[in-house]
Each structure stands twice: as C-alpha cells, then as structure tokens.
Tab-separated table of C-alpha atoms in Angstrom:
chain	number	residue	atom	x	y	z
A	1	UNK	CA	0.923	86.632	75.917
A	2	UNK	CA	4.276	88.122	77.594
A	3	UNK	CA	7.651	86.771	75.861
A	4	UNK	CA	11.035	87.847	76.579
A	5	UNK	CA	13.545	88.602	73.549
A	6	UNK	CA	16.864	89.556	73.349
A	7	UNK	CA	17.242	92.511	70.894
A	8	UNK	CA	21.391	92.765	70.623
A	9	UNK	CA	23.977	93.067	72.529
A	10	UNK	CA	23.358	93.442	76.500
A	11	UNK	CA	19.371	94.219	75.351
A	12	UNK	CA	16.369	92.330	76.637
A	13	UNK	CA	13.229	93.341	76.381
A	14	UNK	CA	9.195	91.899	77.493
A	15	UNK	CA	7.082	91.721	74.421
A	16	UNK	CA	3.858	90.779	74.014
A	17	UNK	CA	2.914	88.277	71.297
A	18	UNK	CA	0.007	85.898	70.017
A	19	UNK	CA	-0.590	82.857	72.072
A	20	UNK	CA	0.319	79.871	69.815
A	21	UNK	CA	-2.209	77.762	67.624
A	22	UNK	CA	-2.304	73.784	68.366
A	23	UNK	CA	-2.189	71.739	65.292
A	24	UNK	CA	-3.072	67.692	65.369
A	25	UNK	CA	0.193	66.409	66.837
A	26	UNK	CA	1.260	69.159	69.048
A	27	UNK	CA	0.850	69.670	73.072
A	28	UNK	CA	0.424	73.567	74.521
A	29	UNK	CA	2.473	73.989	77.278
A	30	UNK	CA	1.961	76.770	79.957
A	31	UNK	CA	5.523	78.015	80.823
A	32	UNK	CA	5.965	78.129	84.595
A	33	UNK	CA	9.354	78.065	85.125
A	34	UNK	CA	12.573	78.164	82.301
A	35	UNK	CA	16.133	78.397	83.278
A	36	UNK	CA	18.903	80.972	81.413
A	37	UNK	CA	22.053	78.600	80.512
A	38	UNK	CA	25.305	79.803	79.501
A	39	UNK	CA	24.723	80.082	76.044
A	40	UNK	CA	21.500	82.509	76.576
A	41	UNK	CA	24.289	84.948	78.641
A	42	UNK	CA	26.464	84.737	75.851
A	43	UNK	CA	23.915	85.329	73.390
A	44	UNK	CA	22.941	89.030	75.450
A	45	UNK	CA	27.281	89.419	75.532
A	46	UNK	CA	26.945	88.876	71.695
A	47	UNK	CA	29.051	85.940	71.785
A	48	UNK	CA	26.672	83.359	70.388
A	49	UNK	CA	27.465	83.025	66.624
A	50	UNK	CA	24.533	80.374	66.480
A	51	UNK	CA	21.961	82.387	68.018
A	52	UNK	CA	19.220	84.054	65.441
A	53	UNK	CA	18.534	87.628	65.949
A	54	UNK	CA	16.306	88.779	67.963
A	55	UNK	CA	15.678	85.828	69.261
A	56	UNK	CA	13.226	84.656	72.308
A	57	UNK	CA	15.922	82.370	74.633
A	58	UNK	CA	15.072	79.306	76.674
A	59	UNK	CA	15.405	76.123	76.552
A	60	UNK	CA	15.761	74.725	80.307
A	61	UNK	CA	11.740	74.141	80.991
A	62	UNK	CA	9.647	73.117	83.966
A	63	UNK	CA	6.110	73.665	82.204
A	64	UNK	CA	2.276	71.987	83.016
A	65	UNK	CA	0.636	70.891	80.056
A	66	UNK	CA	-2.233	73.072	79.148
A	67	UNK	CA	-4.419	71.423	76.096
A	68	UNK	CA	-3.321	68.515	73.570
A	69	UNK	CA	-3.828	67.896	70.072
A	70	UNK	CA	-6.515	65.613	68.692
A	71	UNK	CA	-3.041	62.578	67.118
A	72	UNK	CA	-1.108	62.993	70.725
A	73	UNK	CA	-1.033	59.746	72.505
A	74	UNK	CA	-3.329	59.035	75.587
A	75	UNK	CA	0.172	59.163	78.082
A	76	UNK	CA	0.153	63.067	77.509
A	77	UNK	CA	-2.769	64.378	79.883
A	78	UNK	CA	-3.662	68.154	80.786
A	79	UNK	CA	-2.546	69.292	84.480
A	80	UNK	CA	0.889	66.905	83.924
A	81	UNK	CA	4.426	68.447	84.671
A	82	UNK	CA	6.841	67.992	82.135
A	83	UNK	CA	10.115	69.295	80.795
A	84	UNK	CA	10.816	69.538	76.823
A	85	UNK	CA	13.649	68.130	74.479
A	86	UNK	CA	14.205	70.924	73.292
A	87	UNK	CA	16.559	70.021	70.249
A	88	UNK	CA	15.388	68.901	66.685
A	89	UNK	CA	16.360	66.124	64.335
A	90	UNK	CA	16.302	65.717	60.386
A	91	UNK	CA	16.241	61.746	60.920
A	92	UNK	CA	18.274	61.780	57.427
A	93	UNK	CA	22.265	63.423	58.437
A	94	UNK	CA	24.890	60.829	59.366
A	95	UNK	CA	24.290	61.747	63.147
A	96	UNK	CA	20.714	60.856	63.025
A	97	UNK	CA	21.366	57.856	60.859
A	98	UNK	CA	23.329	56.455	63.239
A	99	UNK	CA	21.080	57.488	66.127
A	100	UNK	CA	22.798	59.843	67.807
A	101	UNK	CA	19.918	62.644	66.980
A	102	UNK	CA	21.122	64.702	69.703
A	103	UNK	CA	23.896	65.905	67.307
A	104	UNK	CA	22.219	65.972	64.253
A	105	UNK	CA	23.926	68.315	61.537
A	106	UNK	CA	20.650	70.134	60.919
A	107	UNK	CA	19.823	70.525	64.882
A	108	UNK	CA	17.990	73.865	65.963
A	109	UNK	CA	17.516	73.844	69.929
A	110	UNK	CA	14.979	76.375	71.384
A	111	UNK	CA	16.037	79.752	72.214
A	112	UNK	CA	19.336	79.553	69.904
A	113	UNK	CA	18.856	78.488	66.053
A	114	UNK	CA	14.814	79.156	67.047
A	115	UNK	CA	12.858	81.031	69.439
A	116	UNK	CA	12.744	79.559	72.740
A	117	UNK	CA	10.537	78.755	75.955
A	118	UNK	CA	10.762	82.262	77.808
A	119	UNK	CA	6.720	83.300	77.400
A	120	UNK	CA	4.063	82.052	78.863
A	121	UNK	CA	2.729	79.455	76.068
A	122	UNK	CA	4.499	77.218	73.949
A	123	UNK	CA	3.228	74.600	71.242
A	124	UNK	CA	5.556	71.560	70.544
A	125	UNK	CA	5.587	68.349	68.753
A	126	UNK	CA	4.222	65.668	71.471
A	127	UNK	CA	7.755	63.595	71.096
A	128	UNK	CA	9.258	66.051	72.700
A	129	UNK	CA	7.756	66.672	75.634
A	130	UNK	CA	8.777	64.285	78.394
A	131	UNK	CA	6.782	63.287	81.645
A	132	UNK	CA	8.639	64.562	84.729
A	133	UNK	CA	6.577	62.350	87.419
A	134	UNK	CA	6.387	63.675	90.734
A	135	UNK	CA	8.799	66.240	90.398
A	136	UNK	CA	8.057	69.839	91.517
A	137	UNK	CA	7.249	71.796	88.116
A	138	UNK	CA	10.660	73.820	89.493
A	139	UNK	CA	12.497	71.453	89.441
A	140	UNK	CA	11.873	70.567	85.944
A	141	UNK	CA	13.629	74.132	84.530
A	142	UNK	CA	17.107	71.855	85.964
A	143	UNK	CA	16.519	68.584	84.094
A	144	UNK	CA	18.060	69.707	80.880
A	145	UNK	CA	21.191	71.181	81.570
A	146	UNK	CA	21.925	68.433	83.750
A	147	UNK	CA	21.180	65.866	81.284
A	148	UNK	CA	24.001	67.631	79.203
A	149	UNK	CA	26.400	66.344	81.523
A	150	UNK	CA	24.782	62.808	82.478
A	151	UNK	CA	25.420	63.051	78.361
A	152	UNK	CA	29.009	63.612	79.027
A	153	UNK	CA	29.734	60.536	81.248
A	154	UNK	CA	28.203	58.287	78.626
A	155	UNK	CA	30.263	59.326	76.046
A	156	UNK	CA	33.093	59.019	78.500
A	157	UNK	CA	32.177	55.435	79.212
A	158	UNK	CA	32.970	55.629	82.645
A	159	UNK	CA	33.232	52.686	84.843
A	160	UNK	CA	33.969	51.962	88.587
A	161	UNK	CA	37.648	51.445	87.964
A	162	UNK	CA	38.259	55.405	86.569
A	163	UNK	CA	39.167	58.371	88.434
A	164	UNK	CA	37.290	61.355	86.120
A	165	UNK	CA	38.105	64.926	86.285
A	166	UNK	CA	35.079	67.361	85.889
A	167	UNK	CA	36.728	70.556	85.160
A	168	UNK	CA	34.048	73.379	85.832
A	169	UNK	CA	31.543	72.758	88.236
A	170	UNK	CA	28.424	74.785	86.846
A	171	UNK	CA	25.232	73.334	86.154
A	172	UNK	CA	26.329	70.887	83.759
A	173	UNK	CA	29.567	70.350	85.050
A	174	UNK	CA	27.544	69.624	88.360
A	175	UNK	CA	25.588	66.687	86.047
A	176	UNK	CA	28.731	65.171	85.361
A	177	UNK	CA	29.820	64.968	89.057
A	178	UNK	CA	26.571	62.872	89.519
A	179	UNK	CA	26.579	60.745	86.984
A	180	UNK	CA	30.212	59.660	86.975
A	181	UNK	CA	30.112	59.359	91.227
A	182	UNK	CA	26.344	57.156	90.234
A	183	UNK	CA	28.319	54.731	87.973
A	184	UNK	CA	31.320	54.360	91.352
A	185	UNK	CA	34.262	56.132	89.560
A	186	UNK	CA	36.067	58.251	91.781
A	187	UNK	CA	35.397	61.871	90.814
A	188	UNK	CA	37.464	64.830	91.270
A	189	UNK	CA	36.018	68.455	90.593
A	190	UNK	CA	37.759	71.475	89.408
A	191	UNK	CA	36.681	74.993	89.893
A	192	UNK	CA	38.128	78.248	90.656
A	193	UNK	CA	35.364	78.863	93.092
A	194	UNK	CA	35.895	77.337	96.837
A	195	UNK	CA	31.866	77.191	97.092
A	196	UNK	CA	31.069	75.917	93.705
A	197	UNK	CA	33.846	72.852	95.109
A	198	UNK	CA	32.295	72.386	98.336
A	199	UNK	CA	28.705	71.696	96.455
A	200	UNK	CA	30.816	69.383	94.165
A	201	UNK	CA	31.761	67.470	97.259
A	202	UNK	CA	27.939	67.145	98.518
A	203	UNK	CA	26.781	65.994	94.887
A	204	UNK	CA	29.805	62.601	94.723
A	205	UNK	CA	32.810	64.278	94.347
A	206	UNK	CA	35.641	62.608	96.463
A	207	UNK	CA	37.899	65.332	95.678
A	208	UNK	CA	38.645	68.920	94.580
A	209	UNK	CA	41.077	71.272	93.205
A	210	UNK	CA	40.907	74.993	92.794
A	211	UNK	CA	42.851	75.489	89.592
A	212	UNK	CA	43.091	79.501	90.492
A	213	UNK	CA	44.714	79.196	93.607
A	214	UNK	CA	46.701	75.461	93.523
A	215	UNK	CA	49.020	73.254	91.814
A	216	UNK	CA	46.811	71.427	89.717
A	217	UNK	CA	49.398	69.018	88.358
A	218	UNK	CA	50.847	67.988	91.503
A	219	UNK	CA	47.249	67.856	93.387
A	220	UNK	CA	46.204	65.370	90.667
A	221	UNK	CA	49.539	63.552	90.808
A	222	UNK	CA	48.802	63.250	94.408
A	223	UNK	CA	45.359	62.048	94.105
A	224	UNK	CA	46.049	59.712	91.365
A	225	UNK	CA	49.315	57.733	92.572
A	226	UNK	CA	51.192	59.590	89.830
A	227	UNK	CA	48.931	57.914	86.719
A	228	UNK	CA	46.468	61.701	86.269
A	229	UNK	CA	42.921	61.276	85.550
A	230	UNK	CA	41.299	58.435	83.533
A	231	UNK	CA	38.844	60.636	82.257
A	232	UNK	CA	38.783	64.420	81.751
A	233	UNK	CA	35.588	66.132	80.769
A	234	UNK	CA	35.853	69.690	80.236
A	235	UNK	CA	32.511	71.776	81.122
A	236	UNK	CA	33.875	75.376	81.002
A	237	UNK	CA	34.266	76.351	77.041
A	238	UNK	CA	37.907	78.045	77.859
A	239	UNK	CA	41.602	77.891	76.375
A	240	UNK	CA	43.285	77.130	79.560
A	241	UNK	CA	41.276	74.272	80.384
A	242	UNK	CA	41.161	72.666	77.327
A	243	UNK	CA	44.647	72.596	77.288
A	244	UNK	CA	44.637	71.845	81.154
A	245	UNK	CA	42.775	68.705	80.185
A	246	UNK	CA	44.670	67.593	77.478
A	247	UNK	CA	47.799	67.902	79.996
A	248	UNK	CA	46.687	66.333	82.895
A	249	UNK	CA	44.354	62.993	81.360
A	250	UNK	CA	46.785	59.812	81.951
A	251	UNK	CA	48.286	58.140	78.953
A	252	UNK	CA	45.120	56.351	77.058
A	253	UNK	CA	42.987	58.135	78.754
A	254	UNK	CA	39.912	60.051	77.484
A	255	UNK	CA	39.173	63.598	77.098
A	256	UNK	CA	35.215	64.652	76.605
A	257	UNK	CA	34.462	68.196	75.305
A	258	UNK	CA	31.101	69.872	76.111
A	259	UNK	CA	32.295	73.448	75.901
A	260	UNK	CA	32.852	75.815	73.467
A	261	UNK	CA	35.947	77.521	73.571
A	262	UNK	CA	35.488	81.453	72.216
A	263	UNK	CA	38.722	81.365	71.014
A	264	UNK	CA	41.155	79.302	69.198
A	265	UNK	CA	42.986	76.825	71.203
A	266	UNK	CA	46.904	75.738	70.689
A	267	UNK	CA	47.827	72.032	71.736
A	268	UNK	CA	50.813	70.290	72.329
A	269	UNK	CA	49.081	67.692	69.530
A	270	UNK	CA	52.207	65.115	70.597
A	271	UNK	CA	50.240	64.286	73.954
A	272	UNK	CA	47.592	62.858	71.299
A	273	UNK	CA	49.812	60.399	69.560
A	274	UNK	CA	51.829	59.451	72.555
A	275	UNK	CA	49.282	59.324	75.418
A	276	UNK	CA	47.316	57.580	72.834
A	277	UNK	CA	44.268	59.570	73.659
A	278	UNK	CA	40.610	59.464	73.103
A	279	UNK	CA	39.289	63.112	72.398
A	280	UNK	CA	35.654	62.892	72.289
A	281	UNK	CA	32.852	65.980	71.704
A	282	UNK	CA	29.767	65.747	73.739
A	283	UNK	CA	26.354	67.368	72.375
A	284	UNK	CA	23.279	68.050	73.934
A	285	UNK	CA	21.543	64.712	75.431
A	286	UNK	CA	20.214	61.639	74.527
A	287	UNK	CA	16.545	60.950	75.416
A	288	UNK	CA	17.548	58.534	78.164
A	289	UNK	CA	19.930	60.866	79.904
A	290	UNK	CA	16.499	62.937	80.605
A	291	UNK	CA	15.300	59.926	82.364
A	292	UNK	CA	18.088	59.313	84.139
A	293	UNK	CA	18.253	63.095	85.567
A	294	UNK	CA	14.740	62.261	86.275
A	295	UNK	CA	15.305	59.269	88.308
A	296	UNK	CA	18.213	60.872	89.972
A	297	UNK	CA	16.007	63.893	91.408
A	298	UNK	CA	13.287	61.996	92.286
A	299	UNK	CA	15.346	60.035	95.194
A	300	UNK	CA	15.340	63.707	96.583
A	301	UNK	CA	18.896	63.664	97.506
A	302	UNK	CA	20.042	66.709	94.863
A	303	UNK	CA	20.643	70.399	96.701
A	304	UNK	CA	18.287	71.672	93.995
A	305	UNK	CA	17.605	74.993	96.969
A	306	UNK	CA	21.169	75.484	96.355
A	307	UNK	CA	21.290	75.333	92.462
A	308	UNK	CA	18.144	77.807	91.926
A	309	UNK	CA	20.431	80.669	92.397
A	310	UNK	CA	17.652	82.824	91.985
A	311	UNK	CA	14.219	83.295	90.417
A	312	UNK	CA	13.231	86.222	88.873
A	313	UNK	CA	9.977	87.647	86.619
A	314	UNK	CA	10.309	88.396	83.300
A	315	UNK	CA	10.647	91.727	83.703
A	316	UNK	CA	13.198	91.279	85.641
A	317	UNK	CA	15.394	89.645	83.590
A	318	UNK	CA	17.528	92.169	82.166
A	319	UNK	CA	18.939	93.036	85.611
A	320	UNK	CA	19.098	89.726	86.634
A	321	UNK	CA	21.563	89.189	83.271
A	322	UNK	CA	23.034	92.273	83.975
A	323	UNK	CA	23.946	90.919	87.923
A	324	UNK	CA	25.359	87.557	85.946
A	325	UNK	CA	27.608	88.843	83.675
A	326	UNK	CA	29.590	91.270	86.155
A	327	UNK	CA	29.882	87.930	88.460
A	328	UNK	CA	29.593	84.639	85.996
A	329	UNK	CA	30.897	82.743	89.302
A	330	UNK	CA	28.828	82.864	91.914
A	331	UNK	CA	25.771	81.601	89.165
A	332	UNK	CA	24.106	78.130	89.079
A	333	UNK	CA	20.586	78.577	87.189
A	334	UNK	CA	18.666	81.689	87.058
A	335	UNK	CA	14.813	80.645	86.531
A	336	UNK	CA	12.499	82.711	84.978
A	337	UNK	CA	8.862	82.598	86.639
A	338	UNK	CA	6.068	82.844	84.075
C-alpha cells in the first residue's frame, strides 16, 4: 500500500509498504482523507524534537472502516465513517490516574512519537476509533484538531459571564472560537491575518484584533470597559504572544496554553502573583470534546469549504508543504486524499 514519510528536513517521500495485519481487538481502517497539522510542518522544518525519524505523519483522520476484529464490539460495523483518537494512554502515570489520559506522561500520538495515518490502511485498537454519524468522511480529517481547542475552553472553564481572548485563529484556535461563543462568553479573536479574523467573526467571534497592524492593549481596553480579557488562550506556540497573553488577561483571570513556543520565553513573573493568575496547559482532547466537535458539525452551520484549504494526493504532498511553509498564513488544513 502507498504511505507517505518524512525522511529529514524539508524531505517527503511516497513509499510503498505492507498493508497491516488485524489482530482480535483491532478495526482496519481505509484512509480516505487525513489532515497535515502544525506539528507535521514543523516536523518537515525539523523543528519537532518529539517526532521519530523517519516517521509516517498524520493524525487528523476522516477514514471508512474496512474489516473488524473477531473481540470488537457489535457498534463498530464495516462501510461506517469514523475519525480516530489518535493519542495513547499507559492507564498507570499520574495523568491517567487521575483521568486526564489525554496527557498521559507516556502518550505517543500518531504521526509524531509513532507512525501516523498518511497511507491508505491503518489497524487500531477499536477504543479508539470513534463513530462520526452522518458526517461527510471529509469532514472527519477536521474533527481532531478542532477538538484540541473545544479542549482548551474546558480547561478554561468558561462561562457566559467571560470575555475570552483566542489569540491565533488557525484550526485549533478556530475550535476555541466555537466552543467558548457555544457556552455564551463573549469571544474576541486575534490574528495577524484580516481573513483568518473575518472567518473568526462567522464562527462566534464578537470581536477582533489584528495584533500586526493595531494597538492591542488599547483595542482590548476598549472592548473590555478597561478590566482585559477573562480568559486568554493562546493557540499560536510563539514568544510574543505568550507574553501578549500574560499582559493583557485581567487580574484573576486565566491564561490556557496549547502551543508550543520554539523558543524560550521571558515573563514579567510579577503579573502572576499580583493579577493572581491561573496559568493552565492544555493537551490534546478528551474523548468528549470529539463528540462535541461532532455535534457541532453536524448542525451544518461550520464553513468547513472554507477550512479545507486545499486537498492534495499523496504525491503531491511535498509541494503542497513546500507552498505552506513559504506562506504559514494563508493555511487552514491541508487534506491528504488517499
């Protein structure tokens, strides 16, 4: 079967490779469609310290199940479309102790610590492939990322009463715009790209800021009666905005971290102790955010035309990186067509 692998730096490559056995308690999925995230770009920059190498990337699936495994419950049916949870659990670190599995210490999600979904066959465990309903097997590939940021507003706990501030308004950010505007907090996006905003607006944003081209302290100011955000949750993985959101949150407010920063980051650490503030990471998903991204795209009302940026076959995926990386802004989710 075909599988795409990235060799080293800037180098991806079709191979071909054995189509996978199917032990007791697995399901084979046939790979339709899977999405490149932000980590698989850094991985072909070389920026992914995580990453094994080579390493087969993917981990954003819309997939129809092809054959199941004598031990796989009865709910799990050739023909279905499904999506994958595609991070593991040790069910013995603290994190999976306390039953937050989606950061376990031991985790290994596909296409990073593993080999991923980008060939045209795939054997998992049955727990981790999840029903997707009536949804088009297309837009399965955006379930995952999106559930990174439905993740985000959880850990946030955000209520009607806040006013949160997405900064970055990518594919997860974009998850976090839902959610938060879903649960009737007033949501403001930041981006440094006028089109990105005017998306963020369509998908429950009441407001915006470009933080390239305006004041962002006196916009929030403005939009906030003076108080700042209630709730900053930082999608982008960048010095300036992590300190941008450790600036701008209002006093007890909450900061939530999904991204990773590729460089060290310097804070003003007395905004901690005197805004008495809640700094929070946010990994990966829980197994209901899934089902909430679900139930979300099923009401039909998500742009998902608009977040396909483009799709691509496999081997055209090394120019379709290539096109990425000289223009990371003007990307939502690129899917690769199996």
């Amino acid at each position: 079967m075909k599988a795409l692998q990235i060799n080293g730096l800037r180098q991806m490559e079709v191979i071909e490779m054995e189509q996978p056995g199917l032990k007791a308690d697995e399901v084979l999925l046939k790979l339709n469609y899977v999405g490149f995230c932000g980590s698989d770009l850094n991985t072909w920059l070389g920026r992914n310290t995580m990453a094994l190498m080579p390493v087969i990337p993917g981990h954003e699936v819309g997939a129809t199940i092809e054959a199941v495994g004598a031990s796989v419950p009865e709910g799990l049916k050739p023909g279905m479309t499904v999506t994958v949870n595609p991070y593991t659990n040790c069910n013995k670190c603290a994190s999976c102790r306390n039953g937050r599995v989606n950061a376990c210490q031991h985790n290994e999600t596909l296409g990073v610590q593993r080999h991923g979904a980008m060939r045209e066959f795939i054997t998992l465990p049955w727990e981790k492939v999840i029903p997707a309903g009536l949804l088009s097997v297309k837009t399965c590939a955006l379930i995952e990322p999106m559930s990174v940021g439905f993740h985000a507003v959880s850990r946030a706990q955000v209520t009607d009463i806040d006013v949160v501030m997405v900064i970055g308004c990518g594919m997860v950010g974009m998850g976090a715009v839902v959610r938060a505007a879903q649960r009737g907090a007033t949501v403001i996006a930041a981006d440094i790209d006028d089109e990105k905003l005017e998306l963020a607006l369509r998908m429950g944003a009441s407001y915006t800021v470009n933080t390239l081209t305006e004041n962002v302290h006196e916009r929030l100011l403005t939009m906030t009666s003076g108080f700042g955000p209630d709730v900053v949750i930082e999608a982008v993985g960048s010095t300036p905005t992590y300190q941008m959101a450790v600036d701008e949150v209002a006093f007890t407010g909450r900061v939530i971290c999904i991204g990773y920063a590729k460089a060290e980051v310097s804070f003003q650490t007395k905004f901690f102790v005197q805004k008495e503030l809640d700094i929070r990471g946010s990994r990966n998903a829980q197994p209901s955010d899934f089902r909430a991204v679900i139930h979300y795209l099923e009401k039909g009302n998500c742009p998902t035309d608009v977040l396909i940026s483009k799709v691509v076959k496999p081997e055209e995926a090394q120019t379709a990186m290539e096109q990425w990386a000289a223009a990371p802004g003007k990307v939502f989710r690129i899917l690769v067509e199996f």
